[in-house]
Coordinates of C-alpha atoms and ligand atoms in Angstrom, one line a residue:
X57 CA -32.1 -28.4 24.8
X58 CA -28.4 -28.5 23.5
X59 CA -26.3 -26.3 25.9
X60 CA -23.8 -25.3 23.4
X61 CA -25.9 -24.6 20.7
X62 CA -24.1 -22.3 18.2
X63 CA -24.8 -20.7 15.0
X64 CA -22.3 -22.1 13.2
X65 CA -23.8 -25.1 14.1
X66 CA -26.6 -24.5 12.7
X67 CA -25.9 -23.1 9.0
X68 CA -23.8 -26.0 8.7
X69 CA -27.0 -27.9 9.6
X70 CA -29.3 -25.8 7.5
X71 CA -26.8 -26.7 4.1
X72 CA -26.3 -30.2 5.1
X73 CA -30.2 -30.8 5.3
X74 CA -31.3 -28.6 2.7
X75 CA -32.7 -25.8 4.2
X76 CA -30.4 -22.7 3.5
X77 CA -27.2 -22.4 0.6
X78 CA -24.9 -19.6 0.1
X79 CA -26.2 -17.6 -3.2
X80 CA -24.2 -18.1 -6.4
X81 CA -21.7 -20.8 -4.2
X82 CA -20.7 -22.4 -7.7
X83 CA -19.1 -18.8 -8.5
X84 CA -17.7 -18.1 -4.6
X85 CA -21.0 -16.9 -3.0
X86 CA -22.1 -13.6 -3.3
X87 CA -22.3 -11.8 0.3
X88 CA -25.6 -11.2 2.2
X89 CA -27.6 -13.6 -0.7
X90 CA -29.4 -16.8 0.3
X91 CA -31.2 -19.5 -1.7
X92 CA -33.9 -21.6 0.5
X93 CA -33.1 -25.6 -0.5
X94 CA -36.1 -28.2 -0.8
X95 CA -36.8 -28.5 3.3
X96 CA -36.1 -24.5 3.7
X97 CA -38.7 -23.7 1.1
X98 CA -41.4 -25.9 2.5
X99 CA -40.2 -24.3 6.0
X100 CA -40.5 -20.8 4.8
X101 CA -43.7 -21.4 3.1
X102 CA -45.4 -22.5 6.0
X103 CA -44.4 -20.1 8.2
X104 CA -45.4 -17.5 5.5
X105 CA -49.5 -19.6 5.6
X106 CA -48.9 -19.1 9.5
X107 CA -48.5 -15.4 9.5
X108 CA -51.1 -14.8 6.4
X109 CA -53.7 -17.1 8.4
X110 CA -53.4 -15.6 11.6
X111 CA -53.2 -11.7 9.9
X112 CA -55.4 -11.9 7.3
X113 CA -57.7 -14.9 6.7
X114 CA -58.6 -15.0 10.8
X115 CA -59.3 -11.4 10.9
X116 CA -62.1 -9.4 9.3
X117 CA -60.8 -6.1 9.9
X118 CA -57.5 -7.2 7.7
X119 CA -57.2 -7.2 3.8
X120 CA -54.3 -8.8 1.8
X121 CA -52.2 -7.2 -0.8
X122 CA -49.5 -8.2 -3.5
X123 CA -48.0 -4.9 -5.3
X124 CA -45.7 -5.0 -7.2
X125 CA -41.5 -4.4 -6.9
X126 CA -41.1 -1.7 -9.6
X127 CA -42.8 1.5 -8.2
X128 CA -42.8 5.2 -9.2
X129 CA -39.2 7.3 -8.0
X130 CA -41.1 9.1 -6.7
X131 CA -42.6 6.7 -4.5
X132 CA -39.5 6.6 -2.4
X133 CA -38.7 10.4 -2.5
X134 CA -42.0 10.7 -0.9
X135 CA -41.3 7.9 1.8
X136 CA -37.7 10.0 2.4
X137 CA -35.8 6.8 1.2
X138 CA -33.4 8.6 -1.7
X139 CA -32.7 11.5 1.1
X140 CA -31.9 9.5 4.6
X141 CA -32.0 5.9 3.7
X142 CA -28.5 5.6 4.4
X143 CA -25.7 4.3 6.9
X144 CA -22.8 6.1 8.0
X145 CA -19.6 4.7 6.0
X146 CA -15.7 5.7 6.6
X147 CA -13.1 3.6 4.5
X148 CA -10.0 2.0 5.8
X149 CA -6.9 4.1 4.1
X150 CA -4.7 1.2 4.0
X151 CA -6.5 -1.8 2.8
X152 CA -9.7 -0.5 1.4
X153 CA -12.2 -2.2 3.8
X154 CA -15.3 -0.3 4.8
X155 CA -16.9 0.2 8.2
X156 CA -20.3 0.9 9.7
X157 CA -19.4 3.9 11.7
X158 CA -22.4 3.7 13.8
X159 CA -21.8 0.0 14.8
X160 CA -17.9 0.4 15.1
X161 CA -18.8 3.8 17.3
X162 CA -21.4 1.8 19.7
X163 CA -18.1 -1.5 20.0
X164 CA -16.6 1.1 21.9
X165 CA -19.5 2.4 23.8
X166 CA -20.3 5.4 22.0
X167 CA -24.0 6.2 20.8
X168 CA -24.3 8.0 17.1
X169 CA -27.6 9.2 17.1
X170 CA -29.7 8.2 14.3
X171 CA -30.7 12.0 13.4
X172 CA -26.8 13.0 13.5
X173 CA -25.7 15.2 10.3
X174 CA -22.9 14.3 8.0
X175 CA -20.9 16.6 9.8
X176 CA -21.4 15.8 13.2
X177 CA -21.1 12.2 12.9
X178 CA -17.9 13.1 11.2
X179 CA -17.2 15.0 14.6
X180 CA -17.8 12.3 16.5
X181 CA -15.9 9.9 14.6
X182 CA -12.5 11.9 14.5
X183 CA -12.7 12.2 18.5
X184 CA -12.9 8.2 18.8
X185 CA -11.5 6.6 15.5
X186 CA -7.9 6.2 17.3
X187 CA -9.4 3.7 19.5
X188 CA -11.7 1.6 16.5
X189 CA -9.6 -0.9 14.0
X190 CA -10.2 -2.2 10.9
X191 CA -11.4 -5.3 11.1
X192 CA -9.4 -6.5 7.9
X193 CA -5.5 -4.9 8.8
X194 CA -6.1 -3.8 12.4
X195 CA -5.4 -0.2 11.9
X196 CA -6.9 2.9 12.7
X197 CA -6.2 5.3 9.3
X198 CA -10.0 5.9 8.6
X199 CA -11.2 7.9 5.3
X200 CA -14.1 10.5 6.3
X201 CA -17.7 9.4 6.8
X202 CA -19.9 9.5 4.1
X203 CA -23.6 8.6 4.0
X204 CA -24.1 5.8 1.9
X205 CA -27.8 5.1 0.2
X206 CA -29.3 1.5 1.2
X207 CA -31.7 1.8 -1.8
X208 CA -30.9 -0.5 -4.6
X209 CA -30.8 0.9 -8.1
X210 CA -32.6 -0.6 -11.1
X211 CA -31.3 0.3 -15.4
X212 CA -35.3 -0.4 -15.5
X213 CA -36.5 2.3 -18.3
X214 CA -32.9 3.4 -18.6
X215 CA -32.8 3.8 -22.7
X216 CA -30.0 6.3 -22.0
X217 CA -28.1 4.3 -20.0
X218 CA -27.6 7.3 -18.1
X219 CA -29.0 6.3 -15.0
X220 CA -31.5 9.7 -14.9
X221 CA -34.4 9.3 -13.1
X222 CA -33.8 5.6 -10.9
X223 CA -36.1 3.1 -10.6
X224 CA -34.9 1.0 -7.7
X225 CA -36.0 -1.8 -5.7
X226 CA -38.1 -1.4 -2.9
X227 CA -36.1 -0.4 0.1
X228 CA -39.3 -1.8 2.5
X229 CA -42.4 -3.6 1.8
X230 CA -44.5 -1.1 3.4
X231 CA -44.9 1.5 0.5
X232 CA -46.7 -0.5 -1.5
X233 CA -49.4 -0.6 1.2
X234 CA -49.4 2.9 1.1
X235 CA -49.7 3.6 -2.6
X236 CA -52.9 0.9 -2.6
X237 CA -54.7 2.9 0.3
X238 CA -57.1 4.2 -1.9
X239 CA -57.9 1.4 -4.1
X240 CA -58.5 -0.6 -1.0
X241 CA -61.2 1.8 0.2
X242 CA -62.6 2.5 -2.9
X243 CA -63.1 -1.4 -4.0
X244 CA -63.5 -2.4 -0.8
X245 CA -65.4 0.0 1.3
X246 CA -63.5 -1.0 4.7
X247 CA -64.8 0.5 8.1
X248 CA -62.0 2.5 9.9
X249 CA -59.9 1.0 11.5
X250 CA -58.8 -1.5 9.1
X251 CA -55.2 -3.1 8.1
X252 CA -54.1 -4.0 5.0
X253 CA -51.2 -7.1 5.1
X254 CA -48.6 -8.0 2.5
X255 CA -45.9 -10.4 2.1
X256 CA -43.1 -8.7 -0.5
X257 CA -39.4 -8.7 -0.9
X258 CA -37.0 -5.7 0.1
X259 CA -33.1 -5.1 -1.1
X260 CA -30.9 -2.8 0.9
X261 CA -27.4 -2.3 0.1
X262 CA -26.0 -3.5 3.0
X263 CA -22.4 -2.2 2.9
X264 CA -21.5 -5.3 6.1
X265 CA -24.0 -8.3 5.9
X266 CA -23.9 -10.2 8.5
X267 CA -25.0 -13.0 10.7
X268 CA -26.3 -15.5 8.1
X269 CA -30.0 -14.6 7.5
X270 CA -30.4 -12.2 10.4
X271 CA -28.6 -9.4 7.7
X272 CA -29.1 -9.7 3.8
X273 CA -29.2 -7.7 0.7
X274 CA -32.8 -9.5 0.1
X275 CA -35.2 -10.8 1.9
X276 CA -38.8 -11.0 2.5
X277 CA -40.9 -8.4 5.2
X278 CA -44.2 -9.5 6.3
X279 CA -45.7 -6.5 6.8
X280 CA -49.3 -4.9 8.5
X281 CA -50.4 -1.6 8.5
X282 CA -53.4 -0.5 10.1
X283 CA -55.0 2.3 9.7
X284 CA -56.7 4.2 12.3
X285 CA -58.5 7.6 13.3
X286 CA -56.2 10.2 14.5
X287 CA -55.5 9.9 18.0
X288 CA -57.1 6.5 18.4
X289 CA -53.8 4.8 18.2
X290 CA -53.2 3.9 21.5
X291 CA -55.7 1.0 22.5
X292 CA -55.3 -0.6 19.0
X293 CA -51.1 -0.3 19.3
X294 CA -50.9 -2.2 22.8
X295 CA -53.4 -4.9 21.2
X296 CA -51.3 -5.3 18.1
X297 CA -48.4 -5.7 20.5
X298 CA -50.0 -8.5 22.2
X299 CA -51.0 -10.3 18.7
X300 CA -47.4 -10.5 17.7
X301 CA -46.0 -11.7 20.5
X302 CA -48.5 -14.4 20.7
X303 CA -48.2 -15.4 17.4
X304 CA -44.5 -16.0 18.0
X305 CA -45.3 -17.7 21.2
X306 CA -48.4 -19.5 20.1
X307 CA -48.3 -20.3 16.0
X308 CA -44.6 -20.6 15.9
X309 CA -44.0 -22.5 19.0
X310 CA -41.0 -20.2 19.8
X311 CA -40.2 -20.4 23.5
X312 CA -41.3 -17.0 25.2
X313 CA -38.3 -17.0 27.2
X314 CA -36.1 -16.8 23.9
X315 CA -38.2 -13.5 23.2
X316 CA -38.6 -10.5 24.6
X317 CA -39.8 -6.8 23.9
X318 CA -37.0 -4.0 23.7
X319 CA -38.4 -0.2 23.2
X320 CA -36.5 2.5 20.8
X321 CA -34.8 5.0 22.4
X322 CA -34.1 6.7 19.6
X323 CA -37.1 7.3 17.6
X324 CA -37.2 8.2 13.7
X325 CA -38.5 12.2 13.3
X326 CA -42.6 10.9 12.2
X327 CA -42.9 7.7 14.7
X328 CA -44.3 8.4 17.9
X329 CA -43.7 4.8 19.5
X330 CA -41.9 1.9 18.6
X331 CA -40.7 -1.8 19.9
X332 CA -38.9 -4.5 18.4
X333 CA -39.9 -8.5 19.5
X334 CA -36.3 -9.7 19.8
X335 CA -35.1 -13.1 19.3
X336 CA -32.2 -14.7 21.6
X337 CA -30.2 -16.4 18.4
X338 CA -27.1 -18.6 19.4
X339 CA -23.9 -17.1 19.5
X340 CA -25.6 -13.7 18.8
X341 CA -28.0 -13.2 21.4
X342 CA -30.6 -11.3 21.5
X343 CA -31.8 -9.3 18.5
X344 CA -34.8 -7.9 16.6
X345 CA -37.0 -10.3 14.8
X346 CA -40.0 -7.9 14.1
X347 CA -41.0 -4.4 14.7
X348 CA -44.1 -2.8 15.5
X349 CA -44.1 1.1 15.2
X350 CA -46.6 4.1 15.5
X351 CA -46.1 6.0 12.6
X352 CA -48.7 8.5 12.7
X353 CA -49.8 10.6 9.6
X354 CA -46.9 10.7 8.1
X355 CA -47.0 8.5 5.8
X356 CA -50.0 9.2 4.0
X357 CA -49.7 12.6 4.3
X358 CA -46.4 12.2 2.2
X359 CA -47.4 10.1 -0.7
X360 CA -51.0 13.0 -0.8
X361 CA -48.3 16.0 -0.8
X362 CA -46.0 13.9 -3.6
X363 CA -49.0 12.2 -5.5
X364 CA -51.2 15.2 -5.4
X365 CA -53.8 12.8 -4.7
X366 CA -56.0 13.2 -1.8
X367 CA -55.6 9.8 0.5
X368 CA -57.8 11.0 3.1
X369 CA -60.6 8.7 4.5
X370 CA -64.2 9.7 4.4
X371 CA -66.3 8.2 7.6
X372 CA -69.4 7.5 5.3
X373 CA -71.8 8.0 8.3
X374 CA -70.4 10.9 9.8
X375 CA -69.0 12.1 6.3
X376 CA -66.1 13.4 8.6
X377 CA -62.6 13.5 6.5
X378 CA -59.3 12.5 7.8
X379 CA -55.7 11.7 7.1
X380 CA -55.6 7.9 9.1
X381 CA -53.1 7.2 11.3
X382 CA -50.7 4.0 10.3
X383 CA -49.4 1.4 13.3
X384 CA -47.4 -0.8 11.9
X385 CA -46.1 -4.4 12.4
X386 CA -42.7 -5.6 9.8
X387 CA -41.1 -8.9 10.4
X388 CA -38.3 -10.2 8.4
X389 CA -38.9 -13.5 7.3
X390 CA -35.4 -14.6 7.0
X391 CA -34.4 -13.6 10.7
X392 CA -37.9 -15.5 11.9
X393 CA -37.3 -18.6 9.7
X394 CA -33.7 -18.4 11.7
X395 CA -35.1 -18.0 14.9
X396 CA -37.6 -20.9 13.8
X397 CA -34.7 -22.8 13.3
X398 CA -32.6 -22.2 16.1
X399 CA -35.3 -22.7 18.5
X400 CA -36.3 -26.0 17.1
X401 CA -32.9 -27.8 17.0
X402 CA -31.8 -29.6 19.7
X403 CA -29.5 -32.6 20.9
X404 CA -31.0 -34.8 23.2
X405 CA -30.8 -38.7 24.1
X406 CA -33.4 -41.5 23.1
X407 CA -33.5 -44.6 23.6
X408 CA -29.7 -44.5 25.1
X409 CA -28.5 -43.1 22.3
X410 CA -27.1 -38.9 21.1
X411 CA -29.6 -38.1 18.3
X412 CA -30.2 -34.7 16.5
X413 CA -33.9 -33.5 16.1
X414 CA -35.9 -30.3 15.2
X415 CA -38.8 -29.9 17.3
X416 CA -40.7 -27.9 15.3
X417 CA -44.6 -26.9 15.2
X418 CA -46.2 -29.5 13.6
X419 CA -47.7 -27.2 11.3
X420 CA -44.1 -26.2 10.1
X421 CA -42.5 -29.2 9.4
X422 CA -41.5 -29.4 6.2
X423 CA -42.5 -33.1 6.2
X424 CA -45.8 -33.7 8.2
X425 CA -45.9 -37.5 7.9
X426 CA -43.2 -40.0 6.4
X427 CA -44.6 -43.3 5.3
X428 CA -41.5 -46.7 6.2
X429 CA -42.1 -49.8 4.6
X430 CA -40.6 -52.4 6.9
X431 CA -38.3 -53.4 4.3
X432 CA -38.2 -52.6 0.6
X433 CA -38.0 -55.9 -0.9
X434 CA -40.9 -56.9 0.3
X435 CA -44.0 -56.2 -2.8
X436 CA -46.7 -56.8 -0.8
X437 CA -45.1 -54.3 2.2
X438 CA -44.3 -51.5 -0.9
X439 CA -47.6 -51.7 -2.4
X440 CA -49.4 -51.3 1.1
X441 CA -46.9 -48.3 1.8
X442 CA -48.0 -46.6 -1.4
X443 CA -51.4 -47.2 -0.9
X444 CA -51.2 -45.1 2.5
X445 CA -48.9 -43.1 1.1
X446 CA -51.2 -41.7 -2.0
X447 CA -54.3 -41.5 0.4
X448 CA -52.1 -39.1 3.3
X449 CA -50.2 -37.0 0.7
X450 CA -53.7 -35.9 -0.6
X451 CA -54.4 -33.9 2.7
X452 CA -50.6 -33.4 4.4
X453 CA -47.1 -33.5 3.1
X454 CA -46.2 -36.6 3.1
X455 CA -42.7 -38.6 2.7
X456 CA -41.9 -42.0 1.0
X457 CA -38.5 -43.6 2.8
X458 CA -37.5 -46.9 2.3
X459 CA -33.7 -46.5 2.5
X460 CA -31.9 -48.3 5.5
X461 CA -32.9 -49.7 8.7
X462 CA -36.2 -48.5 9.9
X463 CA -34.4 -46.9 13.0
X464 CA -31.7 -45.2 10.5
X465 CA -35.0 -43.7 8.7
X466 CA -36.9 -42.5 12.1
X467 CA -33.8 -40.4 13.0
X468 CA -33.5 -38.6 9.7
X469 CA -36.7 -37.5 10.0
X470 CA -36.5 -36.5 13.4
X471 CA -33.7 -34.5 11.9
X472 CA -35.9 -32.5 9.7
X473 CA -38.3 -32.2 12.3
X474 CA -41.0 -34.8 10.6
X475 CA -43.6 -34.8 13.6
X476 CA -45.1 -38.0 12.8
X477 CA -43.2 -41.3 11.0
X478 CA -45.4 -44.5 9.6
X479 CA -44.2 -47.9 9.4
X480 CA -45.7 -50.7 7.4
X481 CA -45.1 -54.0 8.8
X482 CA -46.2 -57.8 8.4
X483 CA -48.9 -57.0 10.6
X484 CA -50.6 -54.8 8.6
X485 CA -50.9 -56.8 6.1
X486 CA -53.5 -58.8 8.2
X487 CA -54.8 -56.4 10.4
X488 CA -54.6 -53.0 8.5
X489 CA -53.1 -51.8 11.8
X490 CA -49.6 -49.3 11.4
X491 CA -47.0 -48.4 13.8
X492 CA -47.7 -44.6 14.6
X493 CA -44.2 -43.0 15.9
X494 CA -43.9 -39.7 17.4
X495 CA -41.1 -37.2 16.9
X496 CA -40.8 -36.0 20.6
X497 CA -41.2 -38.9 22.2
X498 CA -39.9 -41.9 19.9
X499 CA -43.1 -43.2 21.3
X500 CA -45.6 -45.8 19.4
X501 CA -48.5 -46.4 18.8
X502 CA -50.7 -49.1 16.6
X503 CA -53.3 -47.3 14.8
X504 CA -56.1 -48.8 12.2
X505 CA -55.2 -47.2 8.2
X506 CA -58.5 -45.8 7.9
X507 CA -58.3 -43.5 11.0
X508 CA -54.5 -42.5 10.6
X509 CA -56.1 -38.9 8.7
X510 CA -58.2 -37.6 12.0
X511 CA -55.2 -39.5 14.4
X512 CA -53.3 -37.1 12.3
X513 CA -55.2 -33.6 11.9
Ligands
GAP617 N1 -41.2 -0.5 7.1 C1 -40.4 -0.5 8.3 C2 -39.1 -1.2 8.1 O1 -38.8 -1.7 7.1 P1 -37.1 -2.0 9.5 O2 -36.8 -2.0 10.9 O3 -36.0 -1.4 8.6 O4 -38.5 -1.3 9.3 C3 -38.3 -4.3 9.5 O5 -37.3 -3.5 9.0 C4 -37.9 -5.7 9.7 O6 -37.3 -6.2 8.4 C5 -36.8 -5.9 10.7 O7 -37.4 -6.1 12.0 C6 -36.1 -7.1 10.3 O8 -36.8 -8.3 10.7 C7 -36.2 -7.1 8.8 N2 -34.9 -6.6 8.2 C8 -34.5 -5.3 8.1 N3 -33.3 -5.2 7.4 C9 -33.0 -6.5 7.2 C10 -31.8 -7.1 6.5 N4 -30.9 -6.4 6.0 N5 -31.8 -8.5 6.5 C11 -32.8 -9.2 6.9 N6 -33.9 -8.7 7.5 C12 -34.0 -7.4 7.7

């Protein structure tokens, strides 16, 4: 693995390969917005297939869900989201800029606790501001600290233009898991305990993005909430635990020493446990990748007091009546896809020369299998190289390259992180026989055409 391997690095990587561009970079790039190029879709996708295999499809106890952005207002009333969804935010006087106050209070090793009112944060911030400078003109001539709401707004509905009544976009992809409670147990009859997974985007107004992917205004949560009987959270939460860690370690391919579990020490009023998997990103270090959190009744019992619908769960045997428990598990998928990515790249030497290659889970790659015809102006070569290529592209993602030397074309792919390349040579053409070259290795391998598909799988 490269020693020096830096993020910088790396997002110049990820735009020169096409996985990850700047939002709106035509018009100057909008701040905490990314667009996923041709190999970072394919990348994302499969990682998304990973996590929906391994939570839902794999497990019988799990059911998926897709709700939809737009919810009620009230929706996020109920979840506390238009009340304390907020950061603390002081201005800089001089030159405008705005600042984090929590973060700039913990750079000079002071803690702001989460449940901190306006006022004593405000406190808090006068006794240490002398010794905090803005990070655009150095000084230290800070407005007071306001809260500042992370929901994004919507005009959806808004006739008046008057902005009454907000409909914003979803601040978490949790809530819709909660608002769908009770069609999932009446159309599906599930047996507590039971989890209910979605995929679905968030926006947060983050007033200081950062970090490339690790801190956007959008992004995707994978999220799981599973729903238990009260007080029988405890088993079920250290089991959980051990499913997402192995999934990182096991589906991803991340390396476990790259990972590790950190604990909350300051817990949110209705949790009762929570833990972060943490990723160890270049230049950043570690940071959190994915939480899992014990949230007890709370939120259930919110949307039934809000709603005025019951969500209690009737035990159909027992006919005893309950308000479940939730344990939940939310990843972001742009700060795994990153730690994907950082984990897979690396410098290394082959074959005496400096080449750079993603090792990625051969599952992930965005290209499974590229198909090289020896050389390109060759039409019996070509139509041989087709012929494999339309068979393998019918079961994996295959690539056609026939652009430079064959070497030239093995190290692009290993680039990319294309596990497996294919070359057609005059050989083939009289004994069907291909030259099978791995990634990892640059090893090779002659393999007959018609057993190239189980070689493969
Ligand atoms: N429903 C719980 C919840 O949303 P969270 O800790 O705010 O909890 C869960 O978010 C996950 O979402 C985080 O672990 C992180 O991976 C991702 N996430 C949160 N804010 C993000 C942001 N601004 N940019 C990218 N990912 C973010």
């Amino acid at each position: 693995m490269s020693k020096d391997k830096t993020m910088d690095e790396i997002i110049s990587f990820a735009k020169s390969k096409g996985f990850v561009f700047q939002g709106s970079e035509i018009y100057g790039g909008m701040a905490g917005v990314y667009d996923y190029g041709p190999r970072g879709v394919e990348l994302l996708n499969n990682i998304k297939s990973s996590w929906w295999r391994a939570t839902v499809q794999l497990k019988p106890d799990y059911y998926g869900l897709d709700s939809a952005m737009f919810k009620d207002p009230r929706v996020w009333e109920a979840s506390g989201h238009t009340g304390s969804f907020s950061d603390p935010m002081a201005e800089c006087k001089d030159c405008n800029t705005r600042l984090r106050v929590d973060k700039a209070l913990e750079k000079v090793d002071v803690e702001a606790d989460e449940k901190m009112s306006e006022e004593e944060i405000n406190k808090l911030f006068s006794e240490h501001k002398s010794k905090i400078k803005c990070t655009k003109c150095g000084g230290s001539n800070f407005s007071e600290v306001k809260a500042f709401n992370l929901l994004v707004q919507s005009n959806l509905g808004d006739f008046t233009g008057k902005g009454d009544n907000p409909v914003y976009l979803p601040g978490e992809a949790c809530q819709g898991i909660y608002l769908n409670f009770k069609n999932i147990v009446d159309s599906m009859h599930p047996k507590i305990p039971f989890g209910v997974a979605q995929i679905n985007k968030a926006f947060r107004n983050e007033i200081s993005p950062r970090n490339f992917l690790f801190r956007t205004r959008e992004f995707e949560q994978a999220d799981t909430q599973y729903f238990v009987r009260p007080n029988e959270n405890k088993d079920a939460y250290e089991r959980i635990k051990h499913e997402r860690w192995d999934w990182y370690v096991n589906d991803l391919g991340i390396n476990p020493e790259n990972l590790r579990w950190s604990q909350h020490g300051n817990l949110v009023f209705y949790a009762q446990d929570a833990w972060d998997i943490e990723y160890n990103y270049p230049t950043y270090g570690f940071d959190e990748v994915e939480g899992v959190h014990d949230r007890g009744d709370y939120d259930l019992t919110q949307h039934s007091k809000c709603s005025g619908v019951d969500l209690s769960y009737v035990d159909q045997e027992s006919k005893e009546k309950f308000v479940p428990w939730v344990l939940e598990t939310s990843a972001g998928l742009g700060r795994i896809f990153l730690a994907v990515l950082s984990d897979a790249y690396d410098i290394d030497m082959l074959d005496g020369k400096e080449r750079r290659v993603l090792r990625l889970a051969k599952d992930l790659a965005p290209v499974r299998v590229a198909i090289l015809p020896l050389l390109k102006n060759k039409p019996e070569l070509v139509e041989k190289a087709k012929e494999v290529f339309n068979t393998l592209n019918k079961l994996m993602v295959c690539e056609y390259a026939d652009t430079g030397t064959v070497g030239k074309r093995y190290r692009k792919q290993d680039e990319i992180g294309t596990p497996n390349c294919i070359t057609i040579d005059f050989d083939t053409l009289e004994d069907n026989t291909v030259t099978l070259r791995d990634r990892d290795t640059g090893e090779q391998n002659r393999v007959r055409v018609e057993e190239l598909a189980s070689v493969l799988a």
